[in-house]
mmCIF file of C-alpha atoms in Angstrom:
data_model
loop_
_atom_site.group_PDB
_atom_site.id
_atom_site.type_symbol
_atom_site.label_atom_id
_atom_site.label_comp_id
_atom_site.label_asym_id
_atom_site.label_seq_id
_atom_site.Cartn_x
_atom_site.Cartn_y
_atom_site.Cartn_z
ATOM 1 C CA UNK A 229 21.504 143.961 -40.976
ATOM 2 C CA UNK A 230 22.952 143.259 -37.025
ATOM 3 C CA UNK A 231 24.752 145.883 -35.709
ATOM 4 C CA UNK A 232 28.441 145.475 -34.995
ATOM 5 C CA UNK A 233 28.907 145.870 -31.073
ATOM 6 C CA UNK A 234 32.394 144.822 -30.943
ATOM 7 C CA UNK A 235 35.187 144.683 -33.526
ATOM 8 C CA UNK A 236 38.882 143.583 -33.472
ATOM 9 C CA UNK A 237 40.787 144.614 -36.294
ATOM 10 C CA UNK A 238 44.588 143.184 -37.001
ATOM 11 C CA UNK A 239 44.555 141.865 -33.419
ATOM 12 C CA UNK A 240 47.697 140.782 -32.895
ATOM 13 C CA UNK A 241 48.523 139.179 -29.399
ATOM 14 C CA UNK A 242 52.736 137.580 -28.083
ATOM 15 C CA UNK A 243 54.330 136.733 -25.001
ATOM 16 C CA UNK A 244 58.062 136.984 -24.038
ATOM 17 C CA UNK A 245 59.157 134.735 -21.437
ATOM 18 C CA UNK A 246 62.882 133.359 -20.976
ATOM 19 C CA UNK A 247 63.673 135.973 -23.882
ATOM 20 C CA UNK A 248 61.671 133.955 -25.865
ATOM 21 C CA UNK A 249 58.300 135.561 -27.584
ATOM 22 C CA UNK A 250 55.339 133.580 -28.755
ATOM 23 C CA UNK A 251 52.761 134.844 -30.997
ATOM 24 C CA UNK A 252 49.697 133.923 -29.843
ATOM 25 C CA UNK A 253 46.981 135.865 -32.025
ATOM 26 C CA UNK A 254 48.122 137.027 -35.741
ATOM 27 C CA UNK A 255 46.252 139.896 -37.213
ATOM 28 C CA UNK A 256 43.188 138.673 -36.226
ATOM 29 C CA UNK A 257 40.205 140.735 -37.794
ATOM 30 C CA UNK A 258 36.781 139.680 -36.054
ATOM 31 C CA UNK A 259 32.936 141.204 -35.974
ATOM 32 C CA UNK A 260 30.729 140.786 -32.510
ATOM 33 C CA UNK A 261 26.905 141.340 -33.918
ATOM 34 C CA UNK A 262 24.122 142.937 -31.114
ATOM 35 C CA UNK A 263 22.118 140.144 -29.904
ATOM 36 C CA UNK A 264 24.274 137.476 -30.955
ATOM 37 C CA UNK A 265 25.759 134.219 -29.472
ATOM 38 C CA UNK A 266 29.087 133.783 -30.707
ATOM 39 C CA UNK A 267 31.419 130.511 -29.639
ATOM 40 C CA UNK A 268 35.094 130.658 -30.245
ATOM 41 C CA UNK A 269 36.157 126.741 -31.446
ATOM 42 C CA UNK A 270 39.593 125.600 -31.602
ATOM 43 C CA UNK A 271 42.050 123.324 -30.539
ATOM 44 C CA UNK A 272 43.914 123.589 -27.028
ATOM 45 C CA UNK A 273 46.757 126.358 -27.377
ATOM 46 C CA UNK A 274 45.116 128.015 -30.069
ATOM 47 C CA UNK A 275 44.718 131.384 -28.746
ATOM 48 C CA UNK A 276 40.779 131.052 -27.929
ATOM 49 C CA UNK A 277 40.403 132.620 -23.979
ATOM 50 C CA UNK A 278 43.875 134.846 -25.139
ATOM 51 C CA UNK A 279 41.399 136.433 -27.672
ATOM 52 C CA UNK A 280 38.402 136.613 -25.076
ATOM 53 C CA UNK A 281 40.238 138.493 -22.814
ATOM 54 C CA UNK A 282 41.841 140.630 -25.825
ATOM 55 C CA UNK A 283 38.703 141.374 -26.643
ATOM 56 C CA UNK A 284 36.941 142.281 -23.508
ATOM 57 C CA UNK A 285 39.536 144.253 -22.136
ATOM 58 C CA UNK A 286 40.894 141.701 -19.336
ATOM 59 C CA UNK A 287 44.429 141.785 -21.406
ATOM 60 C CA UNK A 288 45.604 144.200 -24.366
ATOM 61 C CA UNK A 289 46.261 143.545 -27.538
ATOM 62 C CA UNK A 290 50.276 143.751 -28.769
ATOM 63 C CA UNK A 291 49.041 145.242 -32.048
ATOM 64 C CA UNK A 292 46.063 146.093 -33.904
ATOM 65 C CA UNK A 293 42.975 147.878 -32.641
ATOM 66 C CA UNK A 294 39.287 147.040 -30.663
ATOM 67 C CA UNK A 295 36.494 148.418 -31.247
ATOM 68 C CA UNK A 296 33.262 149.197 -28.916
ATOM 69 C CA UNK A 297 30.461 150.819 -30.633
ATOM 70 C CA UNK A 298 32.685 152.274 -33.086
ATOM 71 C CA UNK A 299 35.120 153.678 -30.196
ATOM 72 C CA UNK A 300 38.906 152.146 -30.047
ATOM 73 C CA UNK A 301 39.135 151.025 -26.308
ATOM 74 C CA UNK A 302 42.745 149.688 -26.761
ATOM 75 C CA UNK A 303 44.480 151.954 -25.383
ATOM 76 C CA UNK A 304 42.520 153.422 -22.513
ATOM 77 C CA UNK A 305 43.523 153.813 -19.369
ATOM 78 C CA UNK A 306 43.467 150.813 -16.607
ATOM 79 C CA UNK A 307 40.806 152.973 -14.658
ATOM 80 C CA UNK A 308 39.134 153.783 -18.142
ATOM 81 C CA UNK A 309 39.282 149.869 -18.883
ATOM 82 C CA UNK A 310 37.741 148.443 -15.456
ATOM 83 C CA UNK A 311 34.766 150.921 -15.999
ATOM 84 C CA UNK A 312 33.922 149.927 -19.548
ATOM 85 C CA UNK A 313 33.838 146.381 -18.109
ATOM 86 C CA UNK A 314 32.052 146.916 -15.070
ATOM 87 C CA UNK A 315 29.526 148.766 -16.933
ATOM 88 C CA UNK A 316 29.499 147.284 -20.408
ATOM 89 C CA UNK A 317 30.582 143.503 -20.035
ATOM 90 C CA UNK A 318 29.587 140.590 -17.934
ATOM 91 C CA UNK A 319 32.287 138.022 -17.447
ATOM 92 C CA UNK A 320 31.443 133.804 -16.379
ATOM 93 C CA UNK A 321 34.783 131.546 -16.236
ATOM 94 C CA UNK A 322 34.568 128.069 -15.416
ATOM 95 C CA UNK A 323 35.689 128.375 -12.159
ATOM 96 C CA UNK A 324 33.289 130.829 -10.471
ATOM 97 C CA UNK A 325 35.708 133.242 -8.629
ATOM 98 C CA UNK A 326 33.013 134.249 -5.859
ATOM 99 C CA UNK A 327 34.258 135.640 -2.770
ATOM 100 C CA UNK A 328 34.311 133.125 -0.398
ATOM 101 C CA UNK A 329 33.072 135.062 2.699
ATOM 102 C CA UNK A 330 29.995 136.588 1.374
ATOM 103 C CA UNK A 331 26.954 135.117 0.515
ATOM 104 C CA UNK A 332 25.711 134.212 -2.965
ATOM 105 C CA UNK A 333 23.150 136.751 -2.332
ATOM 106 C CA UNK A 334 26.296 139.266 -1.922
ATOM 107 C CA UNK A 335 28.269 138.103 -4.571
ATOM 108 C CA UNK A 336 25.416 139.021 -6.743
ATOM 109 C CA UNK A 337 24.635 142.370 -5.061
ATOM 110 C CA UNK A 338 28.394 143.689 -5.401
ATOM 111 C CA UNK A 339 28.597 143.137 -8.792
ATOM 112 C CA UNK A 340 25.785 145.594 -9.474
ATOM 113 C CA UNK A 341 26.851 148.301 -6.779
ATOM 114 C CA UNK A 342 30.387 148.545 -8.701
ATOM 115 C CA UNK A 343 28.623 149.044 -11.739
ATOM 116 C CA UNK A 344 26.936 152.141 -10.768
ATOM 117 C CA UNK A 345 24.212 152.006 -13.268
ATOM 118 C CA UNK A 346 21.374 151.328 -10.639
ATOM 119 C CA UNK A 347 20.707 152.394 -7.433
ATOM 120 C CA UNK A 348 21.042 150.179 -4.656
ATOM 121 C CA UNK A 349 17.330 149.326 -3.868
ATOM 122 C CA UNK A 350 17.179 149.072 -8.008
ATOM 123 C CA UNK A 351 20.535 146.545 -7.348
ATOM 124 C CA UNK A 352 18.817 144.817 -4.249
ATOM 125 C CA UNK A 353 15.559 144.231 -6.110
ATOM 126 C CA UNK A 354 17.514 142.786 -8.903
ATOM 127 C CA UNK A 355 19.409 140.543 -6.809
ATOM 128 C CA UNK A 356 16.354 139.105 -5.418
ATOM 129 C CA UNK A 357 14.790 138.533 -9.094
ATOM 130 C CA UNK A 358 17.855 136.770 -10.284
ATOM 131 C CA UNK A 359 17.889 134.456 -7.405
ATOM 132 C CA UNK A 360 14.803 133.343 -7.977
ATOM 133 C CA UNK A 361 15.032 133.445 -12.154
ATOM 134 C CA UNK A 362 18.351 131.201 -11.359
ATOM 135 C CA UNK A 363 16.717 128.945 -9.001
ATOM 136 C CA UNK A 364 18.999 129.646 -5.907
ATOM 137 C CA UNK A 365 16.733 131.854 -3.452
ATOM 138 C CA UNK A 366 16.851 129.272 -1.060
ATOM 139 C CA UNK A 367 20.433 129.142 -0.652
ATOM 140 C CA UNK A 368 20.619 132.830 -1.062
ATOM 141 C CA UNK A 369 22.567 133.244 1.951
ATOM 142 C CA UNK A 370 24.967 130.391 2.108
ATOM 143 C CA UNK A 371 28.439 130.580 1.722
ATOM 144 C CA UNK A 372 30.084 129.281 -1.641
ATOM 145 C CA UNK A 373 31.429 126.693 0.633
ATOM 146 C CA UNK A 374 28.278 125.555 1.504
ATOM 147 C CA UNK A 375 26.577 125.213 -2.379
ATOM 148 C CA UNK A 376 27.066 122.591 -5.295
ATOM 149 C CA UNK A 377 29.186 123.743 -8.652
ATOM 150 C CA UNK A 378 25.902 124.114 -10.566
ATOM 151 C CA UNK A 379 24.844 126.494 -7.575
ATOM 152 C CA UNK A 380 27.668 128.449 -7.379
ATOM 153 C CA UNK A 381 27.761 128.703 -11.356
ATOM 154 C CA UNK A 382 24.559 129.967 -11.814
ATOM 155 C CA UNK A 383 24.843 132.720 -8.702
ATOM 156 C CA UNK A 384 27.719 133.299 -11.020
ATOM 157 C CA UNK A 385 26.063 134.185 -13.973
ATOM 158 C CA UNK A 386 23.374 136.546 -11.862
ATOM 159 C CA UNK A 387 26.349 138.292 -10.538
ATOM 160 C CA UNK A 388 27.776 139.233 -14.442
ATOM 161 C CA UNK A 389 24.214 139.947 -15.615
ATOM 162 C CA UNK A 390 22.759 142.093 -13.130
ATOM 163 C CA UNK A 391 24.217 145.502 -14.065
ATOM 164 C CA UNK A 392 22.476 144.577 -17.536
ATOM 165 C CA UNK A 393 26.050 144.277 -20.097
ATOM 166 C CA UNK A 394 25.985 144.677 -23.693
ATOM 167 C CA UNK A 395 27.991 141.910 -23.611
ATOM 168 C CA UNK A 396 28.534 138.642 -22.168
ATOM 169 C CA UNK A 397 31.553 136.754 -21.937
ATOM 170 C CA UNK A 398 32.119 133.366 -21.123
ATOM 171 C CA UNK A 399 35.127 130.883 -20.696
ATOM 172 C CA UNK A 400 34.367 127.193 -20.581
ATOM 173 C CA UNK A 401 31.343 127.832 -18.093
ATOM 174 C CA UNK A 402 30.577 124.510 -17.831
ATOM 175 C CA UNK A 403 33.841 122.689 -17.914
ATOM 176 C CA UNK A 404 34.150 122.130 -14.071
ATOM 177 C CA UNK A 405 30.336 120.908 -13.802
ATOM 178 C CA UNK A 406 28.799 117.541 -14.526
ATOM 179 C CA UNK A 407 26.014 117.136 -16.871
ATOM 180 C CA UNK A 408 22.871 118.011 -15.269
ATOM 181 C CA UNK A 409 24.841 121.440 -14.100
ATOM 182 C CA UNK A 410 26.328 122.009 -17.332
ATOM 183 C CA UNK A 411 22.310 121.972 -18.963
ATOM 184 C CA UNK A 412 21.356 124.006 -16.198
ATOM 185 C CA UNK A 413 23.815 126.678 -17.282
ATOM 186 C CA UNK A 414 23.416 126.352 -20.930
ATOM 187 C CA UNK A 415 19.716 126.373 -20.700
ATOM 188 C CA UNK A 416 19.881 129.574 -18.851
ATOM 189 C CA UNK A 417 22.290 130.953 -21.735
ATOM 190 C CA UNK A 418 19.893 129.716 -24.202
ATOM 191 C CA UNK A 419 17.487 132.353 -22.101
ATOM 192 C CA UNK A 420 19.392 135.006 -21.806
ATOM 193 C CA UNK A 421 20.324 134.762 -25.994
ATOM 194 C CA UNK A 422 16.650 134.502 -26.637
ATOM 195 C CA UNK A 423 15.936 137.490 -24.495
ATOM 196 C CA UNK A 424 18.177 139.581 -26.260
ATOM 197 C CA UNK A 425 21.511 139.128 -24.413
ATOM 198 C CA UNK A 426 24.783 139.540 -27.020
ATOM 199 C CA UNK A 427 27.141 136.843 -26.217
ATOM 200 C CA UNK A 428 30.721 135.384 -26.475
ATOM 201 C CA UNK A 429 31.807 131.756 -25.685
ATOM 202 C CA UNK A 430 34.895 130.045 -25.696
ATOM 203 C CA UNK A 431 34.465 126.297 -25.804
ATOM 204 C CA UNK A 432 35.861 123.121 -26.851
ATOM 205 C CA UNK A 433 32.247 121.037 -26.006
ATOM 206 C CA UNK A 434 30.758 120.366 -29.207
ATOM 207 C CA UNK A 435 27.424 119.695 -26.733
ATOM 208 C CA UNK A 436 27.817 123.401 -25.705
ATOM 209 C CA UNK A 437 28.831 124.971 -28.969
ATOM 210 C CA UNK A 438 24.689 123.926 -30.571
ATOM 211 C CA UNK A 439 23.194 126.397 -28.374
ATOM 212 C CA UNK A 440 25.103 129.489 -30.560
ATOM 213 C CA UNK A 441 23.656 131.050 -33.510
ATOM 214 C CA UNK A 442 27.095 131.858 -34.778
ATOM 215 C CA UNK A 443 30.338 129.683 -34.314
ATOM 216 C CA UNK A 444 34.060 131.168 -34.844
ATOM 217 C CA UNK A 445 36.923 128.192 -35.478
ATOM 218 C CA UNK A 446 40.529 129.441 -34.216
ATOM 219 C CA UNK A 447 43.659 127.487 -35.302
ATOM 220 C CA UNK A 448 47.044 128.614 -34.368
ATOM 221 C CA UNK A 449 45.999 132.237 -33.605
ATOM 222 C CA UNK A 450 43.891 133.285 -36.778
ATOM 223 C CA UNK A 451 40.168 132.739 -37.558
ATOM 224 C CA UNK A 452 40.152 130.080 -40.500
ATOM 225 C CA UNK A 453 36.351 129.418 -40.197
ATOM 226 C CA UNK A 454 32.527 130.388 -39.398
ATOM 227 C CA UNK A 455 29.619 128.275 -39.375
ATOM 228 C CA UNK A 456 26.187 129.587 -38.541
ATOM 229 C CA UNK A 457 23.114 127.734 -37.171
ATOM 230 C CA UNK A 458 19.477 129.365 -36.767
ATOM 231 C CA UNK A 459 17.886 130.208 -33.308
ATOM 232 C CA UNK A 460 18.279 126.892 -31.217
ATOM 233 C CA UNK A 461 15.844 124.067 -30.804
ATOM 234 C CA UNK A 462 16.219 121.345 -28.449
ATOM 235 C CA UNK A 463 14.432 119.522 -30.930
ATOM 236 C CA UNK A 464 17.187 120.049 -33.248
ATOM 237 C CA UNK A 465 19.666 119.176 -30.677
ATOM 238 C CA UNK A 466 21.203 116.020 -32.474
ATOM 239 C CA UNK A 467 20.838 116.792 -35.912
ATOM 240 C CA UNK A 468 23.231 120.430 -35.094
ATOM 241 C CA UNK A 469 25.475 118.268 -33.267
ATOM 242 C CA UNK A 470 26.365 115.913 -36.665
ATOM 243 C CA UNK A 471 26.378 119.850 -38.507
ATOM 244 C CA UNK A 472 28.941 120.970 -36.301
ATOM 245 C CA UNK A 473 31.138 118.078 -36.059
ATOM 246 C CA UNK A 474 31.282 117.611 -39.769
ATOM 247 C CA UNK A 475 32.060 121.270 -39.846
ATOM 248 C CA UNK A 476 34.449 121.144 -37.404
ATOM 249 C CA UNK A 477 36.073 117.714 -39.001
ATOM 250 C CA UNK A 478 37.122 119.782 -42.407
ATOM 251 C CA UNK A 479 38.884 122.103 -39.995
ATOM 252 C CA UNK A 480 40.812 119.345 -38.610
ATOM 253 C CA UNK A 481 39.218 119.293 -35.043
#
């Protein structure tokens, strides 16, 4: 049976603005499995990056409780928070958020010094092996000015991998990239699941979605749906595609 890694229970999630409160998430009860890759489906304003960040600690939940390895994390501490995250998550949006005056070799490097959990020749060695693994050692020490989208995404993705997280989050990661970027990415996801990486997805590209073992359907703030594939094939590409639109047609996509 997969272990439970991370576990929201009765997540609830509003907003107040103009006096005015919006609830976002309702009671929300949801199971991260070790080694999975999970994708959050919905339609737009549905709640699916307010219940990524809920869940890995980039916002806090307005009720209920998460759950890492059994611990509650809600209510620790901002400096309590940022460690568990730097040490225990990885985090890939679709835009990259590099800093723009180091180099992608940097960017990468950082990343793992923050951590903590390696020395820095361990971090520097790493660096090196994931610019290579990513296919961007020869533009290790450009700018991000100075790289394509697909570039800068993947140096991405070696910079929230290379302090080794439990888990991996990811919001849209290929929405700003065109199509041969956006394979280059999920291909290297695809990897990193069959390697053993845990990971969670938000999405709206059906494309995308196929390369999960495990797919989560949000509508207006609660889950209403799961749909589960087995370990993926490109050969199967097509034939999950029709699965999960049909699926995703009952729901009212």
């Amino acid at each position: 049976m997969s272990q439970v890694i991370l576990e929201g229970k009765q997540v609830g999630k509003t907003f107040t603005r103009n006096h005015q409160t919006t609830e976002v998430l309702k009671q929300v009860d949801i199971q991260i499995f070790d080694k999975d890759f999970t994708v959050i489906m919905g339609s737009s304003g549905a709640g699916k990056s307010t219940l990524l960040y809920t869940l890995s600690g980039m916002d806090v939940c307005s009720s209920g409780q998460i759950q890492y390895r059994g611990k509650d994390v809600s209510n620790l501490r901002e400096k309590e928070q940022a460690e568990l995250r730097a040490r225990a998550y990885g985090f890939v949006f679709q835009q990259t958020h590099l800093v723009g005056n180091l180099s992608l070799r940097e960017n990468i490097a950082v990343s793992g010094y923050i951590a903590g959990k390696h020395s820095p020749k361990e971090i520097d060695e790493r660096a090196e092996a994931l610019l290579e693994r990513m296919k961007i050692a020869h533009v290790a020490d450009h700018a991000v000015s100075q790289v394509s989208g697909g570039e800068a995404q993947r140096a991405a993705i070696a910079r929230a991998i290379i302090a080794e997280p439990d888990i991996l989050f990811a919001d849209e990661p290929t929405g700003a990239l065109n199509r041969a970027g956006s394979e280059n990415v999920l291909d290297i996801f695809t990897e990193l699941h069959q390697a053993g990486q845990s990971i969670v997805m938000v999405t709206h590209d059906v494309h995308a979605a196929i390369r999960a073992n495990r797919i989560l359907y949000l509508d207006d703030g609660r889950l209403v749906g799961e749909y589960t594939f087995n370990p993926y094939s490109p050969k199967e590409g097509r034939a999950r595609e029709d699965a999960l639109n049909a699926w995703l047609l009952q729901l009212h996509w």
